[in-house]
Coordinates of C-alpha atoms in Angstrom, one line a residue:
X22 CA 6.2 13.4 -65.7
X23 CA 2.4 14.7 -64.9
X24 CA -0.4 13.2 -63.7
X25 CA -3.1 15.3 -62.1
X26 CA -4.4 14.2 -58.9
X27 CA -7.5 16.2 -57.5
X28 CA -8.4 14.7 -54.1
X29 CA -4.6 14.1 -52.7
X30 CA -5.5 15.3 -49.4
X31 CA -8.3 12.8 -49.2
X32 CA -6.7 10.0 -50.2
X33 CA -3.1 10.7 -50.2
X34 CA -0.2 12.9 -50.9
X35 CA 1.3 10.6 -53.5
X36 CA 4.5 11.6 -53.8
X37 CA 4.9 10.3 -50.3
X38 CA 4.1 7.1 -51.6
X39 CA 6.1 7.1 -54.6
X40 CA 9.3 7.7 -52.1
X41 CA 8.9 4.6 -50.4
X42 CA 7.7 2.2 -52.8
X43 CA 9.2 -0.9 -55.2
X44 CA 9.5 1.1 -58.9
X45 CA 6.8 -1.0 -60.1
X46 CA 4.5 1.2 -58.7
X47 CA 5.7 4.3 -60.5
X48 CA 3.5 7.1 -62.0
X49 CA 3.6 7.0 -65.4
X50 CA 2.1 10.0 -67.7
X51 CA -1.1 7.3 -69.0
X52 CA -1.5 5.7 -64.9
X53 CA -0.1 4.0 -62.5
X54 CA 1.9 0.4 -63.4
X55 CA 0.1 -2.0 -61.5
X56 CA 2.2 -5.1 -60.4
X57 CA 2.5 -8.4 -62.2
X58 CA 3.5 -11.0 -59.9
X59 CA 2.0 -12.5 -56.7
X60 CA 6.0 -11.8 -55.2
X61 CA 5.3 -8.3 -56.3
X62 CA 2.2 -7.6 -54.8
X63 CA 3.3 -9.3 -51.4
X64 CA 5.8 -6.7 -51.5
X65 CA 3.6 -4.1 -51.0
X66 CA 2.5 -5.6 -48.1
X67 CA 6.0 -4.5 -47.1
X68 CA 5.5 -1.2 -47.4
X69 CA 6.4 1.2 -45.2
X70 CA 3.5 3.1 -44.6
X71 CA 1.5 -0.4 -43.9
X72 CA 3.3 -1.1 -40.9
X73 CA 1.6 1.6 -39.4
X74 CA -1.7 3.0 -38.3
X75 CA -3.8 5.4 -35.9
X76 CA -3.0 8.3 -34.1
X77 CA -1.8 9.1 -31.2
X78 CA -3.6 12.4 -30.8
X79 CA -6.9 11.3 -29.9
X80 CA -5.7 10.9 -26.1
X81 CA -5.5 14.0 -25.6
X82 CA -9.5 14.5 -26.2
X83 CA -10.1 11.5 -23.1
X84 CA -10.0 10.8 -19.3
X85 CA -6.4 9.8 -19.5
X86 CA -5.1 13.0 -20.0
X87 CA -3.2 15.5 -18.0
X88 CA -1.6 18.5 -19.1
X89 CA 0.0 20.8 -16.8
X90 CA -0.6 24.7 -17.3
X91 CA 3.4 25.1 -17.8
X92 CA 6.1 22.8 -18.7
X93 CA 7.8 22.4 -15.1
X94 CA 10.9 22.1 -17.8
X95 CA 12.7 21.2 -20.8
X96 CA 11.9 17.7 -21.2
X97 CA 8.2 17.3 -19.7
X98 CA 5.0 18.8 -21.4
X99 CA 2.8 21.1 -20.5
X100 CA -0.3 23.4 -22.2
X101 CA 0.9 25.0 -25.0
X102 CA -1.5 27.1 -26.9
X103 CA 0.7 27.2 -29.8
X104 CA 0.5 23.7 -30.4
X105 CA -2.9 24.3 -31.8
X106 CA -4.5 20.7 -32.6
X107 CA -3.3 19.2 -28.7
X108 CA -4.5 22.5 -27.1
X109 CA -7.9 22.5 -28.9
X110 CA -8.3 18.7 -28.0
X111 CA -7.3 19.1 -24.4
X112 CA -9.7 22.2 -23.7
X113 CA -12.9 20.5 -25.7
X114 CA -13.1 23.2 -28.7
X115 CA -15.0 22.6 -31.6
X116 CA -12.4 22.8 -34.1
X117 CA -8.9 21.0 -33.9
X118 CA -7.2 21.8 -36.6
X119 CA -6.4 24.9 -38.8
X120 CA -7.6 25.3 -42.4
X121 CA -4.3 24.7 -43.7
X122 CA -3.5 22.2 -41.3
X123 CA -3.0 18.1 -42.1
X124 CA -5.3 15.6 -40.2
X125 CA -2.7 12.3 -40.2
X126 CA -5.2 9.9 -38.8
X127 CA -7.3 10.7 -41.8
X128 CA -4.6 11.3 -44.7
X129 CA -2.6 8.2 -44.0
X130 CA -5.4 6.0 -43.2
X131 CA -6.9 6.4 -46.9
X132 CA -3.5 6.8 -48.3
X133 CA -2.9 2.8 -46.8
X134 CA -6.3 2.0 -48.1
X135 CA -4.9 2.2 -51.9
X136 CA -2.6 0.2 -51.3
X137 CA -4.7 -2.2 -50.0
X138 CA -7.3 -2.0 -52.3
X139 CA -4.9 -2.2 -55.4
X140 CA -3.9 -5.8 -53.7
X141 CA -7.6 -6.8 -53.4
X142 CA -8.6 -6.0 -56.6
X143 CA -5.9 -7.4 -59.0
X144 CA -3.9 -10.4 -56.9
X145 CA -5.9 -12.8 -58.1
X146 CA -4.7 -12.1 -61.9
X147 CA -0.8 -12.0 -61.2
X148 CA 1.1 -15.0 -62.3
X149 CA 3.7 -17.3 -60.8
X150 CA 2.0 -18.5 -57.4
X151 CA -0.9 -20.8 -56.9
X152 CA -4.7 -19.4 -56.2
X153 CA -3.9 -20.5 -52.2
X154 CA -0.9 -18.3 -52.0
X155 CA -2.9 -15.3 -53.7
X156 CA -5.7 -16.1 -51.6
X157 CA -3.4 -15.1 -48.7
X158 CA -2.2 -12.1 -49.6
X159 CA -5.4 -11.0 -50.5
X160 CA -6.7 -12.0 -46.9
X161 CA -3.9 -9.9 -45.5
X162 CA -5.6 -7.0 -47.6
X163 CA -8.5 -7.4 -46.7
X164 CA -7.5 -7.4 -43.1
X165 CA -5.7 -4.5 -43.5
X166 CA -8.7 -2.6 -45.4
X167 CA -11.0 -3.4 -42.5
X168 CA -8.8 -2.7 -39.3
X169 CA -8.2 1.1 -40.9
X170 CA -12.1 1.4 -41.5
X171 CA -12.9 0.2 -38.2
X172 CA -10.3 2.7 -37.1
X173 CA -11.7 5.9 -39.2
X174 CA -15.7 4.8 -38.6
X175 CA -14.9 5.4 -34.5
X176 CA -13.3 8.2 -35.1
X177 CA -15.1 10.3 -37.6
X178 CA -18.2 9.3 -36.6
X179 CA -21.1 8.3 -34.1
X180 CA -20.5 5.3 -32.2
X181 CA -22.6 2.4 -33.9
X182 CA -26.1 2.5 -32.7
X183 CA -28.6 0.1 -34.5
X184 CA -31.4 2.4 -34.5
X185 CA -29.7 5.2 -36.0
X186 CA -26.5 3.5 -38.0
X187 CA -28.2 3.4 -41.0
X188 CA -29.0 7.4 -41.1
X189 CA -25.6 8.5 -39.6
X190 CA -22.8 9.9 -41.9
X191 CA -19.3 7.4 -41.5
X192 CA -16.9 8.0 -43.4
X193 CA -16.0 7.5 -47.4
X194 CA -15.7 3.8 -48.8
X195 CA -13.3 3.8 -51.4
X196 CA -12.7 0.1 -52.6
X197 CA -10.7 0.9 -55.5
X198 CA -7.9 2.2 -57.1
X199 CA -9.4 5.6 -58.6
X200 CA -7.5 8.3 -57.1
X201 CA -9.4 10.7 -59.2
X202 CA -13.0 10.6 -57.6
X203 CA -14.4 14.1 -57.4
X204 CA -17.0 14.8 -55.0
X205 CA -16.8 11.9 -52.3
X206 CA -19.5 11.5 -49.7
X207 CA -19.7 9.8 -46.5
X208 CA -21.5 6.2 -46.4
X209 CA -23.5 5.7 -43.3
X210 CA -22.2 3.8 -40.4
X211 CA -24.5 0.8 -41.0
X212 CA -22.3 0.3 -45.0
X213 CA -19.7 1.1 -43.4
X214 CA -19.6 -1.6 -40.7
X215 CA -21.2 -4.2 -43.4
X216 CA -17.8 -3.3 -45.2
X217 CA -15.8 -4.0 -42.4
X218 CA -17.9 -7.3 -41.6
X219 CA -17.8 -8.7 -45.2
X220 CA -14.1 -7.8 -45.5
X221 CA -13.1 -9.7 -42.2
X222 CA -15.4 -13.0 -42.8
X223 CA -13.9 -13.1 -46.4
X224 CA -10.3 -12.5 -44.6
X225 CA -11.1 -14.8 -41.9
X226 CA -11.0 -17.7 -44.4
X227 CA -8.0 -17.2 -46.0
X228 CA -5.2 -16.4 -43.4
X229 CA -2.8 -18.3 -42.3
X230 CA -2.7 -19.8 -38.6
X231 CA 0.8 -18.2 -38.1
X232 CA 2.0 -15.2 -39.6
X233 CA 4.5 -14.8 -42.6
X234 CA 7.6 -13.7 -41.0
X235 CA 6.9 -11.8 -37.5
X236 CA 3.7 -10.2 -37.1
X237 CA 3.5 -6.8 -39.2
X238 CA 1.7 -10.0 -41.3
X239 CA -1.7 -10.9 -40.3
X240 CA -3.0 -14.4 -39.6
X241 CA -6.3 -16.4 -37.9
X242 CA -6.0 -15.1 -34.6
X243 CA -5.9 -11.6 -35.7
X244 CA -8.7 -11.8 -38.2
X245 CA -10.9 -13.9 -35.5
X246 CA -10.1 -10.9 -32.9
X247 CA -10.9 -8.0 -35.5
X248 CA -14.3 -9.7 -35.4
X249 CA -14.1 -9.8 -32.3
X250 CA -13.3 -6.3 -31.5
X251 CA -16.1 -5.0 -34.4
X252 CA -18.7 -6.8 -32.5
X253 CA -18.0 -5.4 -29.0
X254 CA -17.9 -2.2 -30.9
X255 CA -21.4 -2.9 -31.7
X256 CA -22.9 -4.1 -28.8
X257 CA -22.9 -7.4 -30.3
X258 CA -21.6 -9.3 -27.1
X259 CA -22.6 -13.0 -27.8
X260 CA -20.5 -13.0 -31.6
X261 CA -17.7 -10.9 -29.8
X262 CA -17.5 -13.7 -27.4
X263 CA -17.5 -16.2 -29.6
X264 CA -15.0 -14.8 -32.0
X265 CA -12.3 -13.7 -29.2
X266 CA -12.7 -17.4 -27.7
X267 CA -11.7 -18.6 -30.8
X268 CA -8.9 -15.7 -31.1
X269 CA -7.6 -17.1 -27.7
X270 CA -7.7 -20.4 -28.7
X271 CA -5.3 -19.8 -31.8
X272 CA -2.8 -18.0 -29.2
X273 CA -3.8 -17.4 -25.6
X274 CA 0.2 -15.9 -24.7
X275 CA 0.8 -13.6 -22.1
X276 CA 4.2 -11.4 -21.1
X277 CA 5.0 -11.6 -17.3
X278 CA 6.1 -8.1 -16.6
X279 CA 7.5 -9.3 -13.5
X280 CA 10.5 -10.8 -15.2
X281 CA 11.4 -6.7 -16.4
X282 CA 12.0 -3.4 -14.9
X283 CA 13.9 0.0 -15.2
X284 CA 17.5 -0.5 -16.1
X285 CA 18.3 3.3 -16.6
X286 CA 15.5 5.8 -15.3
X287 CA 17.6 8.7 -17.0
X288 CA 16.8 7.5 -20.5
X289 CA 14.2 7.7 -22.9
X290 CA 14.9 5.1 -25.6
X291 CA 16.4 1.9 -23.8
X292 CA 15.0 2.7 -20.5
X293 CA 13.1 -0.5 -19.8
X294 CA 14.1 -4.0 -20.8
X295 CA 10.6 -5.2 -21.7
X296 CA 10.6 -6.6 -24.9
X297 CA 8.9 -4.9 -28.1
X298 CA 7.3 -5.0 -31.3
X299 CA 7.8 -8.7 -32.8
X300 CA 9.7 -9.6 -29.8
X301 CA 6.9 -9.5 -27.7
X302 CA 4.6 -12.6 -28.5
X303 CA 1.5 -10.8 -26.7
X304 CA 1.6 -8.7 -30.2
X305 CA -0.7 -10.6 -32.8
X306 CA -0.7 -7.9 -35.3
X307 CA 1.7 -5.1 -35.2
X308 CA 0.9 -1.3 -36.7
X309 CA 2.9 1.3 -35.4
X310 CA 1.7 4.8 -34.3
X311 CA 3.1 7.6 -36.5
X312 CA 5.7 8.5 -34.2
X313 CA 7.2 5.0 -33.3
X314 CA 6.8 5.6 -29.4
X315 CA 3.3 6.7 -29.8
X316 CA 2.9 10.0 -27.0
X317 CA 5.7 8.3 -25.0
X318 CA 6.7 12.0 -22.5
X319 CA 4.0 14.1 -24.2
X320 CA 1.1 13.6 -21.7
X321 CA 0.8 13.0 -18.1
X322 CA -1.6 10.4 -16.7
X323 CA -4.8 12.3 -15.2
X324 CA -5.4 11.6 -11.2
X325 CA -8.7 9.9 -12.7
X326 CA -6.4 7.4 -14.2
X327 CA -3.6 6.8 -11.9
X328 CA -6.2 6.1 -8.9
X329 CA -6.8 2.7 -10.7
X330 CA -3.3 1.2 -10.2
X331 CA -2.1 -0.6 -7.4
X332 CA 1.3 0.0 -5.9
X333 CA 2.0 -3.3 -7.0
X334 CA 0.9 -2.9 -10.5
X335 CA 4.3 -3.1 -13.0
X336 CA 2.3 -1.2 -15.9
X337 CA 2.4 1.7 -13.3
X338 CA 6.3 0.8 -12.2
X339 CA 7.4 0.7 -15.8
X340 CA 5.5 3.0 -17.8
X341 CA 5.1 5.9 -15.5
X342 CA 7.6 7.9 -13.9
X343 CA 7.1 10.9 -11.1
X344 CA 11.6 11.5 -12.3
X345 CA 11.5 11.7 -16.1
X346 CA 15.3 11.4 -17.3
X347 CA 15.9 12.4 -13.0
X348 CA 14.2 15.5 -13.1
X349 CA 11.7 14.9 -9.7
X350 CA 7.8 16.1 -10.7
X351 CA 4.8 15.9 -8.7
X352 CA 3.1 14.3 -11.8
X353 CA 3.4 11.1 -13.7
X354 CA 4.9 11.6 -16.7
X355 CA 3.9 8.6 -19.0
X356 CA 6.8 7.1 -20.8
X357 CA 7.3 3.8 -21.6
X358 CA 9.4 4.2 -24.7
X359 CA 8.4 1.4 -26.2
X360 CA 7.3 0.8 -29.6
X361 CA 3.6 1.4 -29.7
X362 CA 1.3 -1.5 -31.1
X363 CA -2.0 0.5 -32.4
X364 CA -3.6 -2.8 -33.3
X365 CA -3.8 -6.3 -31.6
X366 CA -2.6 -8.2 -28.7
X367 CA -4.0 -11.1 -26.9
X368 CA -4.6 -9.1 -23.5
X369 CA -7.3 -7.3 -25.4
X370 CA -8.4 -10.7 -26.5
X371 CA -8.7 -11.8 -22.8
X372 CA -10.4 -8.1 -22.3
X373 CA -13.2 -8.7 -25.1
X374 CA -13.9 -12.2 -23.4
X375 CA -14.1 -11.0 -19.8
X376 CA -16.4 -8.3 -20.8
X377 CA -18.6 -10.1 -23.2
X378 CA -18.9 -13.0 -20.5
X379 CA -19.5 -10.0 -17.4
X380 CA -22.5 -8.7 -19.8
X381 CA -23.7 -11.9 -20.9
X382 CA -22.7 -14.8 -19.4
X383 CA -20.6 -16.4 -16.6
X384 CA -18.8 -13.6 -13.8
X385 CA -16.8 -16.1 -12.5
X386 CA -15.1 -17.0 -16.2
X387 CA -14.8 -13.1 -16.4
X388 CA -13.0 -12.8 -13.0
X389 CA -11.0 -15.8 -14.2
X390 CA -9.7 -14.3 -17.2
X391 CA -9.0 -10.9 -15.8
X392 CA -7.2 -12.7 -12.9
X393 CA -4.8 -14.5 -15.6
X394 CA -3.8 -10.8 -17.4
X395 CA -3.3 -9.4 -13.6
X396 CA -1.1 -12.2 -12.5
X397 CA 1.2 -11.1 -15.2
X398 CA 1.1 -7.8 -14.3
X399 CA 1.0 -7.3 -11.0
X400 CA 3.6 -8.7 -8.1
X401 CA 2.0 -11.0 -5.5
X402 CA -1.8 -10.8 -7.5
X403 CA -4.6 -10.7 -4.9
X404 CA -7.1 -12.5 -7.0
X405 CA -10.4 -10.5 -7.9
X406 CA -13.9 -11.6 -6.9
X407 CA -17.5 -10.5 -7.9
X408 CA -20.1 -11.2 -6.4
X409 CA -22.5 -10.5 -9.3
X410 CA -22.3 -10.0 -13.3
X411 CA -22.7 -6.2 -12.7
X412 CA -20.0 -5.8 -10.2
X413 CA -17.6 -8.5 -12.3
X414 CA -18.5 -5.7 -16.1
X415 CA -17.2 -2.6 -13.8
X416 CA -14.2 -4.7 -12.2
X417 CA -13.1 -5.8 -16.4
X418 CA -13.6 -2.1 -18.1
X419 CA -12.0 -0.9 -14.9
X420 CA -8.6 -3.6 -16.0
X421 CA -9.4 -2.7 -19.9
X422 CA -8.5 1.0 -19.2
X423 CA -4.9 -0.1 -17.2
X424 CA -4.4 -2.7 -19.9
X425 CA -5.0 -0.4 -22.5
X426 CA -4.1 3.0 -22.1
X427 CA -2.8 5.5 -23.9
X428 CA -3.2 3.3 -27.3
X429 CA -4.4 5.8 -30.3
X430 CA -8.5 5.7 -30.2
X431 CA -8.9 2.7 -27.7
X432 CA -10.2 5.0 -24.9
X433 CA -11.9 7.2 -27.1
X434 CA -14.1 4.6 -28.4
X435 CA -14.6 3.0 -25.3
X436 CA -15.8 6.8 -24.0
X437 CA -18.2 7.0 -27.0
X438 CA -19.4 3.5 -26.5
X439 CA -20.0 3.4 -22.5
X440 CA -21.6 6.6 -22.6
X441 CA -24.7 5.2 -24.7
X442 CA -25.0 3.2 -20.6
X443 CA -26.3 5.9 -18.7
X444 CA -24.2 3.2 -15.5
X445 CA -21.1 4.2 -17.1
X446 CA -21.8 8.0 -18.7
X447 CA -19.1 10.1 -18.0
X448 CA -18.3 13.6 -17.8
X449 CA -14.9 14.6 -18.3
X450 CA -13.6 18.0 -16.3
X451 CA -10.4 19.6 -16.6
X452 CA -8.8 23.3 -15.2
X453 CA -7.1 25.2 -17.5
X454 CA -5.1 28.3 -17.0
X455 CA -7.7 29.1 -14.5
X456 CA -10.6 28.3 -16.8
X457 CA -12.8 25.0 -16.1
X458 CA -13.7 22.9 -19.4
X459 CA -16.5 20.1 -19.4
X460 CA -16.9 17.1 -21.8
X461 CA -20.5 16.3 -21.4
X462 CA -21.4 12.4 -22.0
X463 CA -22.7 11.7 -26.0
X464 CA -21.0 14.8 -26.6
X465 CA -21.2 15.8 -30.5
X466 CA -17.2 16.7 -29.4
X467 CA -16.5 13.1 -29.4
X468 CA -16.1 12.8 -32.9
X469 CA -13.6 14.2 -34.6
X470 CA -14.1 16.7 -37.1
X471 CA -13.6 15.6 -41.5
X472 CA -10.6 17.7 -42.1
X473 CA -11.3 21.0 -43.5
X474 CA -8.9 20.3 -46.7
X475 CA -11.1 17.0 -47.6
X476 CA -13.9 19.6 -46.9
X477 CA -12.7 21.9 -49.7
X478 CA -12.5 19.5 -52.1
X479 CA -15.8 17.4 -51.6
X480 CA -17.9 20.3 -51.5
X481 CA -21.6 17.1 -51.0
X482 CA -19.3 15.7 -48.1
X483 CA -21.4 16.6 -45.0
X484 CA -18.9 18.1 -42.1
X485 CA -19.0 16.7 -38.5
X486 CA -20.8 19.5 -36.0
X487 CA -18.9 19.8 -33.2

């Protein structure tokens, strides 16, 4: 069996696929068997690969950060020049990864995007189910296909900038099955985002209130929320507002961490008993990070970060730890040891609503909707007050970064984005084996660099200058 396949590190390396999938997606010497039935397709949905997304890598680039100059022992991290990629993104250098080396943000992102465009395009012909049910599935797709551009365009990319989106390289739209395209190119940001936006509104019409199953499966609040979450991205605050109302509306739940705690700080897996993955109703759509636990006791949390929690605060009780499995350290080791949900939860719902209303509209419903996320996570909540919109915006991005941290891009992006406010520019400083490294604000570092593979093989693809 042969079939030639030119551009597998831009889209995929397929025999990974092929291990994991139904045989009706088999190479065959002519192509590839499409599926028949609507049961079929839905399957693919299934797939392994689909349940997960992002990266966990891009932390190490941000604010969050800390990495000790030596390990203090066996089971914490520290600097490790030989660990090329985490070293070069720690200490700001222009390249991150070796010629040779594989970029998994960007090799399994596209290698999910076939399988969601090989549902998009052909559902709607397969046999035994009605045109609602196909509908469906599609809408799942089509969620799927516009949460991973959303994903690469912030990471490979500028953040979106009106002026300039229509001139600035994104990253490849592929909408198709044809694994064979020579000589990709990168569509601007602006086509990129009107994918992402047409995607999402189609989407948007078609899911279902409650997801199939648990939700792995996408439904209304998610699609609502993805809308929401591309409009913050693009400074849209009024639609983000309006979308992540709606979001809320559809399912408003949130997890009282005071009811959990540390049942055994001297393990990894099964230290907490805070529930996870579908168990956790806060999680409207569920993609796991590559490794399952995301950068659970790879990174510590940077004094930058830490100063934000109070004592009080369980995401500080539960997720860090100054005795990693016992071992005393004068750091906080982050390591919640939880599954890691790269996509969607109604605290960043809440999030998207305070901020939108901080920049836009009411700072009292902002303070009101922050103080309902804090009251489930922090003992005895002292109830937050602002006394204008401006002091209510840095009070919410100041609760987005506890809510959200160490989640794939999510600071990243919000770096790139708050850095276009000369307010919230930021300059990011680290010490090194004695050596001081600076992250400049609207730094061209920010983006990460098209892997030099995808590079080799797409010879009109413009590179990212770093």
């Amino acid at each position: 069996m042969k079939t030639t396949i030119r551009l597998s590190t831009v889209i995929f390396a397929f025999a990974l696929c092929l291990a994991s999938c139904n045989n009706f997606l088999d190479i065959q010497p002519k192509g590839i068997l499409i599926p028949r039935t609507a049961a079929e397709y839905e399957g693919l949905l299934n797939y392994a690969q689909l349940q997960k997304a992002s990266e966990s890598y891009p932390v190490f680039l941000t604010d969050d950060a800390f990495l000790p100059d030596e390990a203090a022992d066996d089971y914490t991290p520290g600097l490790d020049f030989a660990d090329r990629a985490t070293a070069n993104l720690y200490t700001f250098q222009s390249e991150v990864f070796g010629d040779a080396e594989e970029d998994g943000l960007w090799t399994y992102s596209y290698n999910r995007l076939y399988y969601y465009n090989v549902i998009i395009q052909h559902i709607l012909e397969a046999t035994e189910a009605t045109l609602q049910e196909k509908q469906s599935i599609r809408a799942e797709a089509l969620m799927g296909r516009a949460f991973e551009y959303l994903t690469l365009v912030n990471a490979y990319a500028k953040h979106y900038d009106p002026q300039t989106a229509a001139t600035d390289p994104g990253v490849p739209l592929i909408l198709d099955e044809d694994i064979n395209r020579e000589n990709l190119t990168r569509a601007t940001v602006q086509e990129v985002y009107d994918q992402i936006q047409e995607d999402l509104k189609e989407a948007e019409k078609y899911l279902p209130a409650r997801p199939k199953l648990n939700a792995f499966r996408a439904s209304k609040p998610v699609g609502l929320g993805m809308l929401a979450r591309m409009y913050l991205y693009m400074g849209n605050y009024s639609e983000a507002l309006n979308y992540a109302n709606q979001s809320l509306k559809q399912n408003d739940y949130l997890l009282n961490l005071g009811d959990y705690e540390v049942v055994d700080p001297y393990q990894a897996i099964g230290r907490l008993n805070v529930p996870e993955s579908s168990d956790n109703n806060e999680n409207i759509y569920i993609r796991l990070a590559p490794w399952v636990f995301g950068i659970s006791a790879e990174v510590f949390g940077s004094d930058d970060l830490l100063q934000l929690f109070d004592e009080n605060d369980q995401r500080f009780k539960l997720y860090f730890s100054n005795e990693p499995f016992g071992i005393p350290n004068e750091h906080y080791l982050w390591m919640p040891y939880l599954y890691a949900n790269m996509a969607m939860s109604t605290p960043e719902m809440y999030l998207i609503a305070a901020e939108c209303e901080a920049r836009i509209g009411s700072k009292d419903r902002a303070m009101t909707l922050i103080n309902q996320l804090r009251d489930h996570r922090i003992e005895d909540n002292t109830p937050l007050s602002a006394a204008s919109n401006d002091e209510a915006l840095v009070q919410v991005l100041e609760e987005r970064r506890r809510e959200l941290t160490m989640i794939g891009c999510t600071r990243l992006i919000d770096l790139k984005r708050l850095n276009k406010e000369p307010r919230f520019a930021k300059t990011i400083t680290r010490v090194a084996e004695g050596q001081t490294y600076t992250l400049p604000p609207n730094d061209p570092r920010y983006v990460l660099p098209i892997p030099a593979k995808v590079l080799r093989f797409n010879p009109d693809m413009e590179p990212n200058i770093r």
